[in-house]
Coordinates of C-alpha atoms in Angstrom, one line a residue:
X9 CA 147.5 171.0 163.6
X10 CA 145.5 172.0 161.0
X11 CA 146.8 174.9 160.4
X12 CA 150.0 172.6 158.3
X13 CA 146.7 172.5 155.5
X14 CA 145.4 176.1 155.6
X15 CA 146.1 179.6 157.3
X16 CA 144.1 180.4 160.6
X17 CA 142.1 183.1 158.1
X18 CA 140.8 180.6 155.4
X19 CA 140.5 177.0 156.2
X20 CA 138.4 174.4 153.8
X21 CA 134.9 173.7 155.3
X22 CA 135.1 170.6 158.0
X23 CA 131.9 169.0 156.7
X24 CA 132.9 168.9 153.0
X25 CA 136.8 167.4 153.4
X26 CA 137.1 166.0 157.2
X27 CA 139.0 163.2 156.6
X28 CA 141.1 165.1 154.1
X29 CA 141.8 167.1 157.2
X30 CA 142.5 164.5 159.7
X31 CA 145.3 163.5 157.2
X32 CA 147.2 166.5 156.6
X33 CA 146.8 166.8 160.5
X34 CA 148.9 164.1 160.9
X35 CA 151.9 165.1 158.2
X36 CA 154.6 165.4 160.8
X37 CA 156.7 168.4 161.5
X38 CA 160.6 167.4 161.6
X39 CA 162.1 169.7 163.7
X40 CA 165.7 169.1 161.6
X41 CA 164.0 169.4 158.4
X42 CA 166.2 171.8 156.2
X43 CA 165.3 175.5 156.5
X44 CA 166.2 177.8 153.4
X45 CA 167.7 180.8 155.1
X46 CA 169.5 184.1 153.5
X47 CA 172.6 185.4 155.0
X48 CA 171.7 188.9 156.2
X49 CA 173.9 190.3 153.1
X50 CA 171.9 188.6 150.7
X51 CA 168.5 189.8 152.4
X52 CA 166.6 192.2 150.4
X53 CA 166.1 196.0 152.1
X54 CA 162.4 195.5 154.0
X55 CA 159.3 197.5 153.2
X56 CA 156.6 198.2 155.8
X57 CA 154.0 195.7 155.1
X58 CA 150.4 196.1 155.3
X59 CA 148.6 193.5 157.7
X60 CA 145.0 192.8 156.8
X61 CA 143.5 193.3 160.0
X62 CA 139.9 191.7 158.6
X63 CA 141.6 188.3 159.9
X64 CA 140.0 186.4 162.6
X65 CA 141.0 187.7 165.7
X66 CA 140.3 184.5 167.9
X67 CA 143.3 183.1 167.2
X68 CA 145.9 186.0 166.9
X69 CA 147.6 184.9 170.4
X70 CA 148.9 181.8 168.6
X71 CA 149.9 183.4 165.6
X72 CA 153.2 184.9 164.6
X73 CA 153.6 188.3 164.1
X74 CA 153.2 190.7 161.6
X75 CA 157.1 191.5 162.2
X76 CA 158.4 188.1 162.5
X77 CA 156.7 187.1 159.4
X78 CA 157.7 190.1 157.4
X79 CA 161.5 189.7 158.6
X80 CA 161.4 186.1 156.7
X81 CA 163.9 185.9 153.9
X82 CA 162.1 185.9 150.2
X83 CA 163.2 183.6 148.2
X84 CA 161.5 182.0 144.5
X85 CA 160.4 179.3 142.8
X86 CA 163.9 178.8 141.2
X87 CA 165.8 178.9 144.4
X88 CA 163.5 176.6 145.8
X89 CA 164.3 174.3 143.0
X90 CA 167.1 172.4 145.1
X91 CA 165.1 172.1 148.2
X92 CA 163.7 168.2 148.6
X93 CA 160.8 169.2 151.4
X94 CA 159.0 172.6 151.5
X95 CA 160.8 174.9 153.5
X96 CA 160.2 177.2 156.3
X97 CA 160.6 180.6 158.0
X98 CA 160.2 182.0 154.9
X99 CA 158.4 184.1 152.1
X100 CA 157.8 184.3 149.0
X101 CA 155.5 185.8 146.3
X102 CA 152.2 184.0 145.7
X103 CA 153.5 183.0 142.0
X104 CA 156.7 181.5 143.3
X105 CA 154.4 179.7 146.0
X106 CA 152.2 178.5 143.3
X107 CA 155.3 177.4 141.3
X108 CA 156.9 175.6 143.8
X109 CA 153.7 173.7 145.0
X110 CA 153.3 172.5 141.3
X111 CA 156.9 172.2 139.4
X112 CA 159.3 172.0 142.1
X113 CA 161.2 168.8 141.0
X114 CA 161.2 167.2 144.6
X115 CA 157.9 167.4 145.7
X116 CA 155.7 169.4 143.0
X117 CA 152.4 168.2 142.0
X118 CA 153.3 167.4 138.3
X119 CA 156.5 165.7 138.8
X120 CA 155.3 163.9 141.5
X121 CA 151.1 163.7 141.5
X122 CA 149.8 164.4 138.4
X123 CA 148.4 161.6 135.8
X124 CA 147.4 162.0 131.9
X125 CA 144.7 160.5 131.3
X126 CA 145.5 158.1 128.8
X127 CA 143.2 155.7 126.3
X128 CA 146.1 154.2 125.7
X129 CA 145.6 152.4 121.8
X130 CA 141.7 152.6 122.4
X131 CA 139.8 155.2 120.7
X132 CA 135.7 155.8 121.4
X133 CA 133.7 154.0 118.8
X134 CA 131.3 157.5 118.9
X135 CA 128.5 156.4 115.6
X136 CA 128.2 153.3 118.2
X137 CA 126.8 154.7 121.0
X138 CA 123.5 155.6 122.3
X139 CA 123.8 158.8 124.0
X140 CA 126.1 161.1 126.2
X141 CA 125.4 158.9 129.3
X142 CA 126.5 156.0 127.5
X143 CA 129.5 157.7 126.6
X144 CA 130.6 158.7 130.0
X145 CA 130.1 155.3 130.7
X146 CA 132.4 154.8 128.7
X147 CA 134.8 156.8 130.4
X148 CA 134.3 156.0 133.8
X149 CA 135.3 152.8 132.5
X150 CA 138.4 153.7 131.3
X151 CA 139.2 155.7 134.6
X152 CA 138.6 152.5 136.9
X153 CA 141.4 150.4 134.7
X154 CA 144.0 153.0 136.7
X155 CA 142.7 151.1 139.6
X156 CA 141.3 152.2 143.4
X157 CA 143.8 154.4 145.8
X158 CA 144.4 152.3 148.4
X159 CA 145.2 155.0 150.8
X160 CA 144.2 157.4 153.1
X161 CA 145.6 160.4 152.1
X162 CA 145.1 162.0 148.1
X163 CA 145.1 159.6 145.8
X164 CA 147.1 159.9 142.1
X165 CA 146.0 163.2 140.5
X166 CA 144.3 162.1 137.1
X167 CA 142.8 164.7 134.6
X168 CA 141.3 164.2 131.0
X169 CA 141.8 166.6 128.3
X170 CA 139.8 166.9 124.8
X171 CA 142.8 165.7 122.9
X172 CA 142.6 162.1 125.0
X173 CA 139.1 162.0 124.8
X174 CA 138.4 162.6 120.9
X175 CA 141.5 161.5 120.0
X176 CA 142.1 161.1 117.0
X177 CA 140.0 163.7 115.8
X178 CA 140.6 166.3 117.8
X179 CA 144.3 166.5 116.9
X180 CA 143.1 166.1 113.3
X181 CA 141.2 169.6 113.5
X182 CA 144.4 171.2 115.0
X183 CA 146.1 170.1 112.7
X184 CA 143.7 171.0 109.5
X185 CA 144.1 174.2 111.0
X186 CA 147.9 174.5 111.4
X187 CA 148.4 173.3 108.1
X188 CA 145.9 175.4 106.1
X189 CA 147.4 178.3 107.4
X190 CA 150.6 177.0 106.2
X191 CA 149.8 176.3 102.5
X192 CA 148.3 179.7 102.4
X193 CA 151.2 181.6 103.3
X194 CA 154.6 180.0 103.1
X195 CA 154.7 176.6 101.0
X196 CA 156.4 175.6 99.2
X197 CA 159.4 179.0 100.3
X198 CA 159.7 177.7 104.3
X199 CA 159.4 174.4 106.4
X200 CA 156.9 173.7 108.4
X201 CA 157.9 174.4 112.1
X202 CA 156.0 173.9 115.1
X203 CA 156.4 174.5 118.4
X204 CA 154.1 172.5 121.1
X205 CA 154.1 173.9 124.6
X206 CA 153.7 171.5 127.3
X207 CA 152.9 168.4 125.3
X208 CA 151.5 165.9 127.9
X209 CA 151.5 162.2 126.9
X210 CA 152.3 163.3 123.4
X211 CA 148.8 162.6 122.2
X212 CA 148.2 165.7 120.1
X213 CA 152.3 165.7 118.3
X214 CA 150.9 162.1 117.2
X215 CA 147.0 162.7 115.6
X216 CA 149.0 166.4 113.7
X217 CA 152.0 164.4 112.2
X218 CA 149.7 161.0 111.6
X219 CA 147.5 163.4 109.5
X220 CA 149.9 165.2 108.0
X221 CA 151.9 162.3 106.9
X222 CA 148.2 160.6 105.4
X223 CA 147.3 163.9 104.0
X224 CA 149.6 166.0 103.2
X225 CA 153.1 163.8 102.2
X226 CA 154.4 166.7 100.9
X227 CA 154.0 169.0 103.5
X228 CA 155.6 166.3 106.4
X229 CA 158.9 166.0 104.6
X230 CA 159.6 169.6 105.5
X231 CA 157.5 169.4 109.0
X232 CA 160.0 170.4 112.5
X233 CA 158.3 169.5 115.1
X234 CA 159.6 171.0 118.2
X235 CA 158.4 169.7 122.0
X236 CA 159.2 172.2 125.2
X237 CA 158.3 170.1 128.1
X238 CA 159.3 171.4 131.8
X239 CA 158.2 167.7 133.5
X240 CA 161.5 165.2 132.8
X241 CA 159.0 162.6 133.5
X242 CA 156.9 163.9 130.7
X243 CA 159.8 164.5 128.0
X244 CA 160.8 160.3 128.4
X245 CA 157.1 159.5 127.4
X246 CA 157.0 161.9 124.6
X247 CA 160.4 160.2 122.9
X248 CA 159.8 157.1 123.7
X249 CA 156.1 157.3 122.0
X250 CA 156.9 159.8 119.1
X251 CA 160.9 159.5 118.0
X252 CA 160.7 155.9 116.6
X253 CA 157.6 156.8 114.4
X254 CA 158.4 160.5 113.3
X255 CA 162.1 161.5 113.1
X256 CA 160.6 165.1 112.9
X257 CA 160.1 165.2 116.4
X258 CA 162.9 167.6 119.0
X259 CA 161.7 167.2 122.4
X260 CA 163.6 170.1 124.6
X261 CA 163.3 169.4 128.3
X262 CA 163.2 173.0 129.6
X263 CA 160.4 175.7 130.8
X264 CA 159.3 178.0 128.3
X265 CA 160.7 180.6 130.5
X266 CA 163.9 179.7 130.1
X267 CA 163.9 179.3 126.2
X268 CA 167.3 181.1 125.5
X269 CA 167.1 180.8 121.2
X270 CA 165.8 182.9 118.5
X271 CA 163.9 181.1 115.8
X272 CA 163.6 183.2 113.1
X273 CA 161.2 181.4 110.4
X274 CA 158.0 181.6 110.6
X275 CA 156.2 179.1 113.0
X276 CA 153.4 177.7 115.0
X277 CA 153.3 177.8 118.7
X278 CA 150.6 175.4 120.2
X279 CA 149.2 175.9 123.9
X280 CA 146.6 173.2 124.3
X281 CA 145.5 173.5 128.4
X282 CA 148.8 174.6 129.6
X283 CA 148.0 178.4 130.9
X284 CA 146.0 177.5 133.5
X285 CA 148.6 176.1 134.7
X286 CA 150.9 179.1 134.9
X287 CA 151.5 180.7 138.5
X288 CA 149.4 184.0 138.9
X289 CA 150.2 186.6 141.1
X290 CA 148.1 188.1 143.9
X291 CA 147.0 192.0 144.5
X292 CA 144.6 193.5 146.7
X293 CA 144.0 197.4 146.9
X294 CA 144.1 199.7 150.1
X295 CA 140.9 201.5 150.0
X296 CA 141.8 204.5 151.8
X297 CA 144.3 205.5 149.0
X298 CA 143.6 202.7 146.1
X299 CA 147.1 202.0 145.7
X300 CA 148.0 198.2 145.6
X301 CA 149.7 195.8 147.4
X302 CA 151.2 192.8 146.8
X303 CA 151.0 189.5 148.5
X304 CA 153.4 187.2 150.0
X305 CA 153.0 183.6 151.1
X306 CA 154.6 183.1 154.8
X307 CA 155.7 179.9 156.1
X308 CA 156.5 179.6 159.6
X309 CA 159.0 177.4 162.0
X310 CA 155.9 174.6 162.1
X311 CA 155.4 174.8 158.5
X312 CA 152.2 177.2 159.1
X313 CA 150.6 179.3 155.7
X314 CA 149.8 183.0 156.0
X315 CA 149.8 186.1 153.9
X316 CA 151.2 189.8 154.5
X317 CA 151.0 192.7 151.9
X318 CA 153.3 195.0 150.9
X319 CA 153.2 198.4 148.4
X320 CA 154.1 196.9 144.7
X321 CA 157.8 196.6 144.4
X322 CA 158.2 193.8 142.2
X323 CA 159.0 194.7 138.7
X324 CA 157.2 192.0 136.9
X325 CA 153.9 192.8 138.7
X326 CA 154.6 196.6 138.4
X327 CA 154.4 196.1 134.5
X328 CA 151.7 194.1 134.1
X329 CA 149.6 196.7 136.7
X330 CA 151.1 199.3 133.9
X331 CA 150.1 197.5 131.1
X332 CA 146.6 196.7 132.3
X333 CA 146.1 200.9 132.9
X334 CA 147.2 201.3 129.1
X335 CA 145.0 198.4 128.0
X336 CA 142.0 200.6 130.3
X337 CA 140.9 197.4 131.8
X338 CA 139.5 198.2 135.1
X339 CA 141.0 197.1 138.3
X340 CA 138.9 194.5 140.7
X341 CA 137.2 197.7 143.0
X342 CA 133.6 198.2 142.1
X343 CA 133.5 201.2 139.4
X344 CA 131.4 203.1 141.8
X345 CA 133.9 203.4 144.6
X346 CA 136.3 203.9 142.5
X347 CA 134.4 207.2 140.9
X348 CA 132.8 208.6 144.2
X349 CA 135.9 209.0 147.0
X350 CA 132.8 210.2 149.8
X351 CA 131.0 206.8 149.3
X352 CA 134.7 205.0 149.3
X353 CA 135.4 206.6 152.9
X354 CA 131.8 205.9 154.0
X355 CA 132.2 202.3 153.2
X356 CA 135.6 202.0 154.8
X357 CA 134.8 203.6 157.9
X358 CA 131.7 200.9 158.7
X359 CA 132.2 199.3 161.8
X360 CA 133.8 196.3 160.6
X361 CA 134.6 197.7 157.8
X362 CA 137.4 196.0 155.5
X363 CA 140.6 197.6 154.9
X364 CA 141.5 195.5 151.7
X365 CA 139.5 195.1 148.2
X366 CA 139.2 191.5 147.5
X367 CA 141.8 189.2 146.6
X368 CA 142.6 189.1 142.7
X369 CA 144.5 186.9 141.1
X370 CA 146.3 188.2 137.9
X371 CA 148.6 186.5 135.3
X372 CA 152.0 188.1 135.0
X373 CA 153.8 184.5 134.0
X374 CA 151.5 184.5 131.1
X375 CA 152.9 187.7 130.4
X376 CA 156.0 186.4 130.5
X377 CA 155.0 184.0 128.1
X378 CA 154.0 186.6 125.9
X379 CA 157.0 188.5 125.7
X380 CA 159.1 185.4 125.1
X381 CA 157.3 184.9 122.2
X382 CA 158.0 188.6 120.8
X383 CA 161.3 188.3 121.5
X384 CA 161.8 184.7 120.8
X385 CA 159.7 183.8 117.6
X386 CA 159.2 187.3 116.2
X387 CA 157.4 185.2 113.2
X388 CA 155.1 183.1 115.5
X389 CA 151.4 182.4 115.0
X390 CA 149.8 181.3 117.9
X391 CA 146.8 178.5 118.1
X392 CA 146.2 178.8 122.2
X393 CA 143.4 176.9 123.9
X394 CA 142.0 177.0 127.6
X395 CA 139.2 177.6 130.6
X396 CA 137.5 181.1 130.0
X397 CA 135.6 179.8 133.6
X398 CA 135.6 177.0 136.0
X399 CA 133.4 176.4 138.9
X400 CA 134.1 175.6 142.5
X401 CA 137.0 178.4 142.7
X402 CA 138.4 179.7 145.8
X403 CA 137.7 183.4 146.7
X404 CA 138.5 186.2 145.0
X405 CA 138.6 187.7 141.5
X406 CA 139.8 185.5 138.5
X407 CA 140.7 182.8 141.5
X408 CA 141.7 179.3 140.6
X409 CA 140.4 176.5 141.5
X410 CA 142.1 174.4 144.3
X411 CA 141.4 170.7 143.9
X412 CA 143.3 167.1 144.8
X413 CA 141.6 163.5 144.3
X414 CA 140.7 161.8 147.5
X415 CA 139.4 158.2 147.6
X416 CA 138.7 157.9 143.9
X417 CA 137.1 161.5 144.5
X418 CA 138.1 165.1 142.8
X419 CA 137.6 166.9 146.2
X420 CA 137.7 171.2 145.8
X421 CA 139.3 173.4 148.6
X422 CA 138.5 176.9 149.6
X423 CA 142.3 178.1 150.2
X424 CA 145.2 178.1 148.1
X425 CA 147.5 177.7 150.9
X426 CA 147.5 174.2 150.9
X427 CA 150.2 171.0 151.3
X428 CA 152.2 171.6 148.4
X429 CA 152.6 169.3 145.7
X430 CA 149.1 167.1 146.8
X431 CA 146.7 170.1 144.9
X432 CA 146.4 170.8 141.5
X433 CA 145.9 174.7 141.0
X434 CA 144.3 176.0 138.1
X435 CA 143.2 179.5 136.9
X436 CA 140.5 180.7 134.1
X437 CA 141.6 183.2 131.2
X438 CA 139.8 185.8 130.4
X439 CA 140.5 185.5 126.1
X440 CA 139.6 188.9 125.4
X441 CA 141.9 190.8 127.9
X442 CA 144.5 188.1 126.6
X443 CA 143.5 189.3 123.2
X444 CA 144.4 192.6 124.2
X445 CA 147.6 191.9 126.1
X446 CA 149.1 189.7 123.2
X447 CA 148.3 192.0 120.5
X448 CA 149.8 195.3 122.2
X449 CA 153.0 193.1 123.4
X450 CA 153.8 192.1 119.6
X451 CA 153.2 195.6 118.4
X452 CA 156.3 196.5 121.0
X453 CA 160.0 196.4 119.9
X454 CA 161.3 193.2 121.1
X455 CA 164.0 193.7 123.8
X456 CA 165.6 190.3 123.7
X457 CA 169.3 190.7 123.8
X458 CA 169.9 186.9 122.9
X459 CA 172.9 186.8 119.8
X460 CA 171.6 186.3 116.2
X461 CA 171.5 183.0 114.8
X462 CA 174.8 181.8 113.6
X463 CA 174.0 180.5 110.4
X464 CA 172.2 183.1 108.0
X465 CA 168.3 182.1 107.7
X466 CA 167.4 180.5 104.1
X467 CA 166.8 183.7 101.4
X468 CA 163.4 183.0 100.0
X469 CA 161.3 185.0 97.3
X470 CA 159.1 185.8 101.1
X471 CA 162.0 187.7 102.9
X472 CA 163.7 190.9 101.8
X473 CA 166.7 191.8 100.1
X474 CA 169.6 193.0 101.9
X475 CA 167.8 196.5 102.2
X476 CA 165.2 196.7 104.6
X477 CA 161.5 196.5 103.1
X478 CA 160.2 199.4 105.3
X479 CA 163.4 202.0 104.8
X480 CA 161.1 203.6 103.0
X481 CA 157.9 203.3 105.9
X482 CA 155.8 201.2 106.4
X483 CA 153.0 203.9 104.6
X484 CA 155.4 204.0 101.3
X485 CA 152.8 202.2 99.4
X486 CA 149.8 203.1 101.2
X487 CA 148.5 205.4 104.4
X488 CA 145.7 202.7 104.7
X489 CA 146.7 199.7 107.2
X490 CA 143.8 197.4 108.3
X491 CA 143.0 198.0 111.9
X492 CA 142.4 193.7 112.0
X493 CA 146.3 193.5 110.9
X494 CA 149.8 193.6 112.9
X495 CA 152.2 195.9 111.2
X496 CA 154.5 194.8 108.5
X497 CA 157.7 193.0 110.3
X498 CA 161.1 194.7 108.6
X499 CA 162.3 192.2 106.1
X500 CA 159.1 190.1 105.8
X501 CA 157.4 190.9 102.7
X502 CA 154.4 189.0 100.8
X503 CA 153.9 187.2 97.3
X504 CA 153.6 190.5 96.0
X505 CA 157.2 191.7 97.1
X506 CA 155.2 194.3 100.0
X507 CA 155.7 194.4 103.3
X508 CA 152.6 193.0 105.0
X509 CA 151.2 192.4 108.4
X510 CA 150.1 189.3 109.5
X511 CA 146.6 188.8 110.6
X512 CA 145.6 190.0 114.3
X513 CA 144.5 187.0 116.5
X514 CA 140.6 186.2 117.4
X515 CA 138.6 184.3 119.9
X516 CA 136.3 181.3 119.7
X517 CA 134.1 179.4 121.6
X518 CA 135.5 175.9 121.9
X519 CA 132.4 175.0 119.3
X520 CA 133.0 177.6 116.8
X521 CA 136.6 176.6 116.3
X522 CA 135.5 172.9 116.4
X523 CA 132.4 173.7 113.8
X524 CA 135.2 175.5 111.3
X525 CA 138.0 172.7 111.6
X526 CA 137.0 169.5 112.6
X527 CA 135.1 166.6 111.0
X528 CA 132.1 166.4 113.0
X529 CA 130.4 162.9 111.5
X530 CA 133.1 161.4 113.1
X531 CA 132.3 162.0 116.6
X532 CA 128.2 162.1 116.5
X533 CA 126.6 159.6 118.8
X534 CA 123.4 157.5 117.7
X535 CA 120.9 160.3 119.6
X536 CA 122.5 163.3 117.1
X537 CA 124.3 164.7 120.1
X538 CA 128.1 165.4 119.5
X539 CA 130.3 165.7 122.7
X540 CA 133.2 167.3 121.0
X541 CA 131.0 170.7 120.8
X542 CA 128.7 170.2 123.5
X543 CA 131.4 169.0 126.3
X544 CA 134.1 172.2 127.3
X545 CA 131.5 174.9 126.5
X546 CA 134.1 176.2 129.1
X547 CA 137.0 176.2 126.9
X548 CA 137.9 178.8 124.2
X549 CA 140.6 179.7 121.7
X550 CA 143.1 182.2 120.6
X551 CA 144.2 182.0 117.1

């Protein structure tokens, strides 16, 4: 059947994937494949879901319904850790679906599908050639050493990143950055720590510590470099490659979710492409009251996709829906139904008239991220790169992008219910919401209730005494506080011996942080052009 591909609502187009189609048609359905049930004490009390009725009705006499699917247990991403096949009769919330389709350990797309690209020990000659064209030459001819897929079915996932591409120099400006930042503020008093998230082949850990140990000799011998990498394949290739040539290095294979240690020195997280990755949730609105709903993944007794909606219960979408209303960023209903309730309940009585606002896709695990680096590394500074936009995405507001390779060919999909682990799923940020959300999160009491380090932190002339620096307010000195500055942290003073907040965090176009940090001459081709800025006009940056 097709439907083991796509739900009977939203299936790719025929003419633009059929033999991607006739493939997953032929994935067979075990009937003694495992089934991940809950005993009925461990199943959660039931809500009356909402059924969006806007579905095609040709097919509803084959489909389950709305009851049966609702009754499924609801399990996550973590339970579903220990499966080795996707399971069935069951549901699940469209991040732990989008979790388990791309980290479950079995049969996840990165474990399992995904493929760095990798240059390997050959770096582009740029001052040598011509043009752009040449240069993707260039490329392409790098790609076909990974050789043809020699198979029907999707092919290995492989995906470039700016770090492979302009390596060295890429990693060179990330690192200028990091390290001017450092010199300003806390050499010679504190070490150098950084923490990568989600390092990949290990490219970027390399061109920072290669520079640094070129450059800046002095600033290496007191440089931590810490690795948190979720993909076990992953963490082998990054200590195999790095350890030998830079004892600095601590790879730590575990998600960022599950980081259970305070650091409390001052540090540098780096995100280079990894939040696009994170699982998003999905919420459309009732428009006859505008309250939202929640959306679950089903997966039926033949291993079929569908979706059912329920009133928000879940805690970690609740808070993020709160936070948004604080933040006054607008919800994903046109601001002219949402002011005029007569033209709402004239559009929703049309014949035909949808029940549902659109689908919209928002990023609560990247809140979560957010608040384990408030409670985790109080004394972070974060350098975060990713896709503000991406074309070809599947319906709906802030929607990802649903892609696998097929026959040497990236091939897009219009569903996200798809075969897990054969489809990369990626998501755009929006940098100045992020902006918004990072900066309110850090100006919140942290609420982790993980032990204090056991071994006292290092007195420097930068921390306090054993009084705290702001017993007396943070407005001792001064009533003024820059509105472009955090408040002081308690205990955390400056040079001067005052308590002083650290810079607020801005965005960048990928070539205005390139333009500030980077040594251009070296990647300019013979024409003038320079793909480093003109290539990922996509991309921006949080720093």
């Amino acid at each position: 059947m097709l439907l083991a591909l796509a739900t009977t609502a939203t299936r790719p187009s025929y003419r633009r994937i059929p033999r991607l189609l006739r493939f997953a048609s032929k994935v067979p359905l075990d009937p003694k494949k495992p089934r991940l049930r809950l005993t009925e004490d461990e199943k959660p009390e039931t809500v009356p879901d909402r059924w969006n009725y806007n579905s095609s009705s040709l097919l509803e006499g084959d489909a389950k319904s709305q009851e049966e699917l609702a009754s499924y247990p609801l399990v996550d991403a973590n339970e579903l850790e220990k499966c080795k096949q996707p399971p069935r009769e069951v549901k699940m919330l469209v991040r732990d679906w989008i979790e388990d389709s791309l980290y479950n350990p079995h049969y996840g797309y990165f474990p399992k599908q995904a493929v760095i690209f990798d240059t390997q020990h050959t770096t582009f000659d740029f001052e040598k050639l011509r043009d752009s064209v040449e240069f993707q030459v260039e490329i392409s001819k790098q790609y076909a050493q990974y050789g043809a897929d020699a198979h029907q079915g999707p092919g290995r996932q492989i995906w470039h990143t700016p770090t492979e591409l302009f390596k060295p120099w890429y990693g060179i400006a990330m690192a200028k950055c990091l390290v001017s930042e450092y010199l300003l503020k806390y050499f010679p008093y504190e070490d150098f720590v950084i923490y990568e998230i989600g390092a990949g082949n290990g490219t970027l850990a390399m061109n920072i510590l290669d520079y640094l140990r070129s450059n800046h000799p002095e600033v290496y011998d007191r440089t931590r470099y810490n690795i948190i990498e979720i993909s076990g394949r992953l963490v082998s290739l990054q200590r195999k490659k790095l350890a030998s040539i830079h004892p600095c290095v601590k790879v730590v294979h575990k998600s960022i979710f599950r980081w259970d240690k305070k650091e409390p020195a001052p540090c540098f997280i780096v995100a280079m492409e990894v939040i696009d990755n994170f699982a998003h949730d999905m919420i459309r609105y009732d428009l006859r009251t505008l309250q939202p709903l929640q959306a679950f993944v089903t997966v039926d007794d033949r291993g079929d996709y569908d979706m059912i909606y329920t009133p928000v219960t879940d805690p970690l979408i609740a808070s993020f829906l709160k936070l948004r209303t604080r933040l006054a960023h607008p919800p994903a209903i046109p601001r002219l139904l949402r002011a005029a309730p007569a033209l709402l309940r004239a559009y929703t009585n049309l014949p035909f008239g949808p029940n549902l606002s659109r689908a919209e896709y928002i990023p609560t695990r990247l809140l979560s991220l957010l608040r384990t680096l408030r409670n985790h590394f109080p004394r972070h500074r974060l350098l975060l790169s990713d896709f503000s936009s991406i074309p070809d995405a599947i319906p709906g507001v802030n929607a990802p992008v649903v892609q696998t390779r097929f026959q040497n060919t990236t091939v897009p999909v219009t569903t996200l219910l798809v075969a897990p682990g054969y489809f990369d799923i990626f998501f755009p940020t929006d940098f100045t919401r992020l902006r918004d959300m990072y900066e309110h999160i850090l100006s919140e009491p942290a609420t982790s209730e993980l032990p204090e380090p056991t071994s006292a932190p290092r007195l420097t002339p930068l921390a306090g005494g054993t009084s705290s620096s702001l017993a007396l307010g943070a407005d001792y000195f001064s009533s003024y506080h820059p509105s472009n500055r955090r408040r002081p942290v308690d205990g955390v003073t400056s040079a001067s011996g005052l308590p002083v907040g650290e810079r607020k965090s801005s965005v960048f176009t990928h070539a205005q942080f390139l333009s500030t940090y980077a040594d251009l001459n070296h990647t300019r081709l013979k024409s003038g052009e320079n793909p480093m800025l003109e290539f990922y006009q996509n991309v921006k940056f949080l720093f």
